[in-house]
Amino acid sequence: MSPRPITRCPSKHQLKTQRPWLLLIVVTFLLSIITFNLTSFVLQHANSLGRSCSPLAGSVVPIENRPRIAIVSLSNRVQETVWQNKKAYTKKMGYRFIDASWMIDSSRPPSWSKILAVKSSLRDHDWVFWNDADTLVTNPDIYLENILLALGGRNDFNSTPDFILTEDYNGVNAGVFFFRKSEWSERFLDTWWNQTSFVKFGSTKSGDNDALMYLISKLPKEEKQVHVQISPMQCLFNSYPWFPSRKSVYRLLLSPWTTWQGAYSEGDFMVHLAGIGNKKKWMSKIIQNTRTPRRKTFSNLN
Ligand SMILES: *[C@@H]1O[C@H](CO)[C@@H](O)[C@H](O)[C@H]1NC(C)=O
C-alpha cells in the first residue's frame, strides 16, 4: 500500500511542473512552422506583392543591331534538364548556347575554367552570359538585352559597363554574370585567372568566387564605376529559392532586405540553386511550376 503513493506522488508533481514547458515547446514549434511557411509563401510571391526586379520590365528590344550573345556554361550535358532548358531558351531568343566542358583545365577545380570559357567565347560574341550548371531560365519571355538595358540605362549595348553581376549575402556572386567584349574585360579575366593564391582543392569552395570578390574590392573607385555594374536587385537574373532551414532563417533575420531582393519568385528570369543539396529535386519542382502558367496562357489564347 505504502509504495504506491510514494511513486505516484512525484510523477504527478513532475507532470504539473512539466506541462507549461511542454505547452510552450509545442506552441513555439507550431508558431515557427506557421512563420516559416508564411515567410516561404510571401517570398515566393514577392513579385505579386510589389517587388520589382527590373526598372524596365517589359521594354522592347530593338530589332536592328541586336548584339551577338552567347550563354556559356560547363557540364550541362550532365544535367539533361538544364541542357534542354537553355537550348530551348537560346533557340527561341536567337542566342548561342555554348557548353565549354571540353575546355576544363584539370590543374584547378573545374569552376575556375569558367574564366577560360568566357574569355574564349568573347572572341565571337558581343556579350557572354555565364551560367553555372545549377541554373535554369524560369521566364523565357525575357530578353537578355532587356536585362542589359535595364542596368545600363542607356539605349546602347556598347556603352554599358563591361562586367555585370549580382550580390548575395556573401558579396558578389560568380555563378551568373555578363561580360561585354572589350579590352578591359579581357584584361580583367586574365587577372582573375592569375589569382592562383585563391585556388582551393578538396573543399566545397574552389576559390574562384573569393578571388573575384577580392579583385572587385581592390578595383579603383573610378574604374569600378565605369566598368563594373552590380545589379541593384539580385532577382533581375540570379534568384535563389528560399526554403526554411537553419541557415536561411539565420540569414533572413540578419539581412531581410538581401533575402527579399534575391528570393526566387514567380516571373523571375533565372533561378540559381546555389548551395542547395538536392539540386535534381529542386530542378524538376521548378520546371513543373514554370511550365504550368505557360500552358494556361496558351489554352487561354486558343
Ligand atoms: C597573367 O599571368 C601571365 C603569366 O604569368 C602573365 O603573362 C600575364 O601578363 C598576366 N596577366 C595579367 C592581366 O595579370
XYZ file of C-alpha atoms and ligand atoms in Angstrom:
316
model
C 0.000 0.000 0.000
C 2.592 2.484 1.024
C 4.979 2.331 -2.016
C 2.216 3.271 -4.456
C 1.500 6.815 -3.320
C 5.193 7.405 -2.972
C 5.845 6.580 -6.612
C 2.692 8.297 -7.845
C 3.120 11.497 -5.945
C 6.392 12.645 -7.519
C 5.273 11.732 -11.009
C 2.103 13.800 -10.620
C 4.142 16.631 -9.299
C 6.586 16.302 -12.161
C 3.807 16.357 -14.708
C 2.343 19.507 -13.250
C 5.614 21.368 -13.480
C 6.432 19.929 -16.903
C 3.168 20.831 -18.514
C 3.791 24.570 -19.052
C 7.156 23.777 -20.634
C 5.669 21.166 -22.821
C 2.946 23.561 -23.884
C 5.474 26.296 -24.554
C 7.569 23.975 -26.679
C 4.567 22.796 -28.673
C 3.284 26.342 -29.190
C 6.724 27.620 -30.189
C 7.142 24.738 -32.584
C 3.756 25.330 -34.209
C 4.331 29.089 -34.406
C 7.709 28.547 -36.060
C 6.204 26.245 -38.636
C 3.487 28.771 -39.396
C 6.011 31.632 -39.559
C 8.409 29.739 -41.817
C 5.663 28.648 -44.153
C 4.256 32.142 -44.254
C 7.721 33.561 -44.979
C 8.205 30.996 -47.702
C 4.828 31.890 -49.203
C 5.468 35.642 -49.022
C 8.896 35.324 -50.663
C 7.578 33.056 -53.395
C 5.003 35.725 -54.203
C 7.359 38.676 -53.778
C 6.721 39.870 -57.336
C 2.942 39.873 -56.902
C 3.451 41.726 -53.634
C 5.099 44.638 -55.410
C 8.751 43.683 -55.661
C 10.282 44.922 -58.897
C 13.415 43.160 -60.128
C 13.884 45.339 -63.177
C 13.282 49.051 -63.635
C 12.492 48.464 -67.309
C 10.355 45.338 -67.186
C 8.709 44.568 -70.487
C 10.689 47.033 -72.559
C 11.083 46.224 -76.226
C 14.312 45.046 -77.809
C 15.437 46.880 -80.950
C 15.176 44.589 -83.972
C 18.188 46.061 -85.747
C 21.731 45.752 -84.467
C 20.970 43.081 -81.935
C 24.193 42.152 -80.121
C 25.574 38.650 -80.616
C 25.017 36.990 -77.264
C 26.172 33.579 -76.087
C 25.093 31.754 -72.967
C 28.137 29.827 -71.819
C 28.188 27.003 -69.300
C 30.180 23.939 -68.258
C 28.999 20.314 -67.891
C 25.393 20.957 -68.730
C 25.304 17.624 -70.501
C 25.359 16.062 -67.063
C 22.021 17.642 -66.268
C 19.704 16.953 -69.178
C 17.053 19.269 -67.693
C 19.421 22.235 -67.711
C 20.665 21.473 -71.204
C 17.126 21.312 -72.623
C 16.089 24.431 -70.751
C 18.982 26.530 -72.048
C 18.772 25.141 -75.581
C 15.078 25.975 -75.810
C 15.613 29.499 -74.485
C 18.578 30.377 -76.710
C 16.820 28.977 -79.772
C 13.692 30.995 -79.076
C 15.588 34.250 -78.499
C 18.274 33.878 -81.149
C 21.307 33.468 -78.883
C 24.016 30.846 -78.973
C 24.402 28.225 -76.295
C 27.942 27.020 -75.659
C 28.841 24.103 -73.435
C 32.545 24.631 -72.876
C 33.153 21.382 -70.974
C 35.951 20.452 -73.352
C 37.852 23.465 -72.094
C 38.206 22.411 -68.468
C 41.703 22.940 -67.116
C 42.267 19.970 -64.842
C 45.044 21.660 -62.893
C 42.387 23.568 -60.929
C 38.898 22.814 -59.571
C 36.518 22.853 -62.592
C 34.742 26.043 -61.506
C 37.843 28.084 -62.372
C 37.543 27.102 -66.017
C 34.550 29.410 -66.398
C 37.117 32.200 -66.780
C 38.728 30.458 -69.768
C 35.335 29.592 -71.258
C 34.072 33.164 -71.028
C 37.283 34.613 -72.431
C 37.290 32.272 -75.391
C 33.582 32.832 -76.143
C 34.054 36.598 -76.120
C 36.094 36.284 -79.305
C 32.994 35.683 -81.417
C 30.323 37.439 -79.379
C 29.485 40.925 -78.181
C 28.260 39.622 -74.857
C 28.732 36.434 -72.912
C 26.222 35.444 -70.279
C 27.891 32.984 -67.959
C 25.624 30.387 -66.223
C 26.725 27.908 -63.562
C 25.406 24.411 -64.250
C 22.780 24.680 -61.481
C 20.749 27.453 -63.094
C 17.512 27.450 -65.087
C 15.707 30.016 -67.170
C 12.374 30.362 -65.421
C 10.900 33.172 -67.504
C 11.843 32.549 -71.154
C 9.910 35.622 -72.321
C 12.573 37.993 -71.003
C 15.322 39.034 -73.429
C 18.889 39.317 -72.174
C 19.050 42.662 -73.989
C 16.330 43.935 -71.695
C 18.347 42.943 -68.666
C 21.411 44.709 -70.042
C 19.476 47.839 -70.954
C 17.684 47.843 -67.631
C 21.047 48.052 -65.921
C 22.916 50.248 -68.341
C 20.075 52.703 -68.530
C 21.376 53.640 -71.960
C 19.990 52.621 -75.292
C 23.351 51.368 -76.475
C 24.812 47.984 -75.647
C 28.310 49.227 -76.398
C 28.367 51.895 -73.736
C 27.111 49.744 -70.874
C 29.582 48.563 -68.236
C 31.795 45.611 -69.237
C 31.022 43.307 -66.343
C 27.545 42.891 -64.875
C 26.835 40.760 -61.852
C 24.793 40.388 -58.685
C 25.378 40.330 -54.957
C 24.063 37.956 -52.311
C 24.681 37.518 -48.548
C 28.362 36.852 -49.152
C 29.028 39.631 -51.640
C 29.415 39.364 -55.420
C 28.362 36.027 -56.879
C 30.429 34.297 -59.561
C 27.655 31.913 -60.622
C 25.786 34.075 -63.124
C 27.185 37.188 -64.833
C 27.635 39.113 -68.092
C 30.841 40.173 -69.820
C 30.997 42.541 -72.760
C 33.620 42.076 -75.451
C 36.246 44.692 -74.674
C 39.904 45.083 -73.850
C 39.013 45.790 -70.251
C 37.059 42.516 -69.983
C 39.910 40.530 -71.464
C 42.401 42.026 -69.037
C 40.067 41.539 -66.075
C 39.511 37.878 -66.955
C 43.274 37.350 -67.255
C 43.834 38.982 -63.896
C 41.100 36.832 -62.354
C 42.679 33.679 -63.780
C 46.033 34.789 -62.407
C 44.796 34.823 -58.772
C 46.407 31.466 -58.152
C 46.712 32.032 -54.395
C 42.917 31.607 -54.139
C 42.823 28.163 -55.787
C 41.458 25.680 -53.252
C 41.210 21.921 -53.538
C 39.114 19.470 -51.543
C 36.598 21.994 -50.280
C 33.076 23.000 -51.294
C 34.687 26.321 -52.199
C 37.050 26.277 -55.146
C 38.252 29.838 -54.588
C 37.211 31.475 -57.867
C 34.396 33.400 -56.176
C 36.704 34.585 -53.399
C 39.252 35.710 -55.974
C 36.541 37.702 -57.751
C 35.413 39.344 -54.511
C 38.987 40.304 -53.789
C 39.570 41.757 -57.266
C 36.381 43.792 -57.203
C 37.095 45.153 -53.748
C 40.572 46.144 -54.920
C 39.464 47.997 -58.083
C 39.978 51.763 -58.027
C 36.665 53.532 -57.478
C 36.613 55.246 -60.888
C 37.449 52.051 -62.750
C 34.737 50.159 -60.905
C 32.215 52.882 -61.660
C 32.870 52.761 -65.394
C 33.383 49.024 -65.941
C 31.516 47.062 -63.284
C 27.833 47.100 -62.577
C 26.275 45.249 -59.698
C 22.539 44.856 -60.201
C 20.580 46.715 -57.527
C 18.237 43.710 -57.445
C 19.675 40.212 -57.289
C 16.412 38.799 -58.666
C 16.998 40.535 -62.013
C 18.914 37.463 -63.215
C 20.156 35.387 -60.273
C 17.342 34.364 -57.894
C 17.833 31.815 -55.125
C 14.952 29.615 -53.973
C 14.087 30.243 -50.314
C 13.000 27.457 -48.014
C 13.214 27.252 -44.230
C 16.479 25.870 -42.897
C 18.734 26.901 -40.043
C 20.987 28.808 -42.415
C 18.240 30.541 -44.389
C 16.330 31.618 -41.262
C 19.526 32.965 -39.754
C 20.262 34.912 -42.947
C 16.699 36.172 -43.110
C 16.914 37.571 -39.587
C 20.358 39.040 -40.216
C 19.641 40.636 -43.592
C 15.945 40.543 -44.522
C 16.446 43.037 -47.358
C 19.034 40.843 -49.106
C 16.688 37.879 -48.786
C 13.830 39.901 -50.246
C 15.953 41.089 -53.187
C 17.241 37.655 -54.060
C 14.472 35.180 -53.267
C 13.090 33.330 -56.256
C 9.542 34.375 -57.058
C 7.185 33.582 -59.923
C 8.100 35.587 -63.004
C 11.804 35.889 -62.190
C 14.128 35.359 -65.128
C 16.569 32.840 -63.709
C 16.824 30.558 -60.716
C 20.191 29.535 -59.282
C 20.323 26.594 -56.885
C 23.384 27.939 -55.092
C 24.342 25.882 -52.081
C 21.338 23.574 -52.347
C 21.927 19.890 -51.695
C 19.248 18.105 -53.675
C 19.507 20.006 -56.937
C 17.695 17.387 -59.034
C 14.593 17.527 -56.861
C 14.525 21.314 -56.957
C 15.050 21.410 -60.698
C 12.108 19.189 -61.504
C 9.964 21.086 -58.993
C 10.841 24.436 -60.542
C 10.444 23.193 -64.111
C 6.983 21.875 -63.271
C 5.956 25.154 -61.681
C 7.206 27.286 -64.537
C 5.555 25.156 -67.192
C 2.056 25.327 -65.761
C 1.438 29.051 -66.270
C 2.663 28.861 -69.850
C 0.249 26.087 -70.692
C -2.532 28.105 -69.132
C -1.694 31.118 -71.285
C -1.735 29.007 -74.415
C -5.107 27.465 -73.622
C -6.460 30.929 -72.822
C -5.375 32.117 -76.249
C -6.987 29.215 -78.047
C 48.786 36.682 -66.001
O 49.892 35.816 -65.824
C 50.632 35.580 -67.003
C 51.674 34.526 -66.707
O 52.331 34.789 -65.523
C 51.260 36.899 -67.481
O 51.989 36.708 -68.662
C 50.152 37.910 -67.712
O 50.686 39.159 -68.045
C 49.259 38.044 -66.500
N 48.109 38.860 -66.890
C 47.577 39.780 -66.111
C 46.486 40.599 -66.697
O 47.898 39.962 -64.954
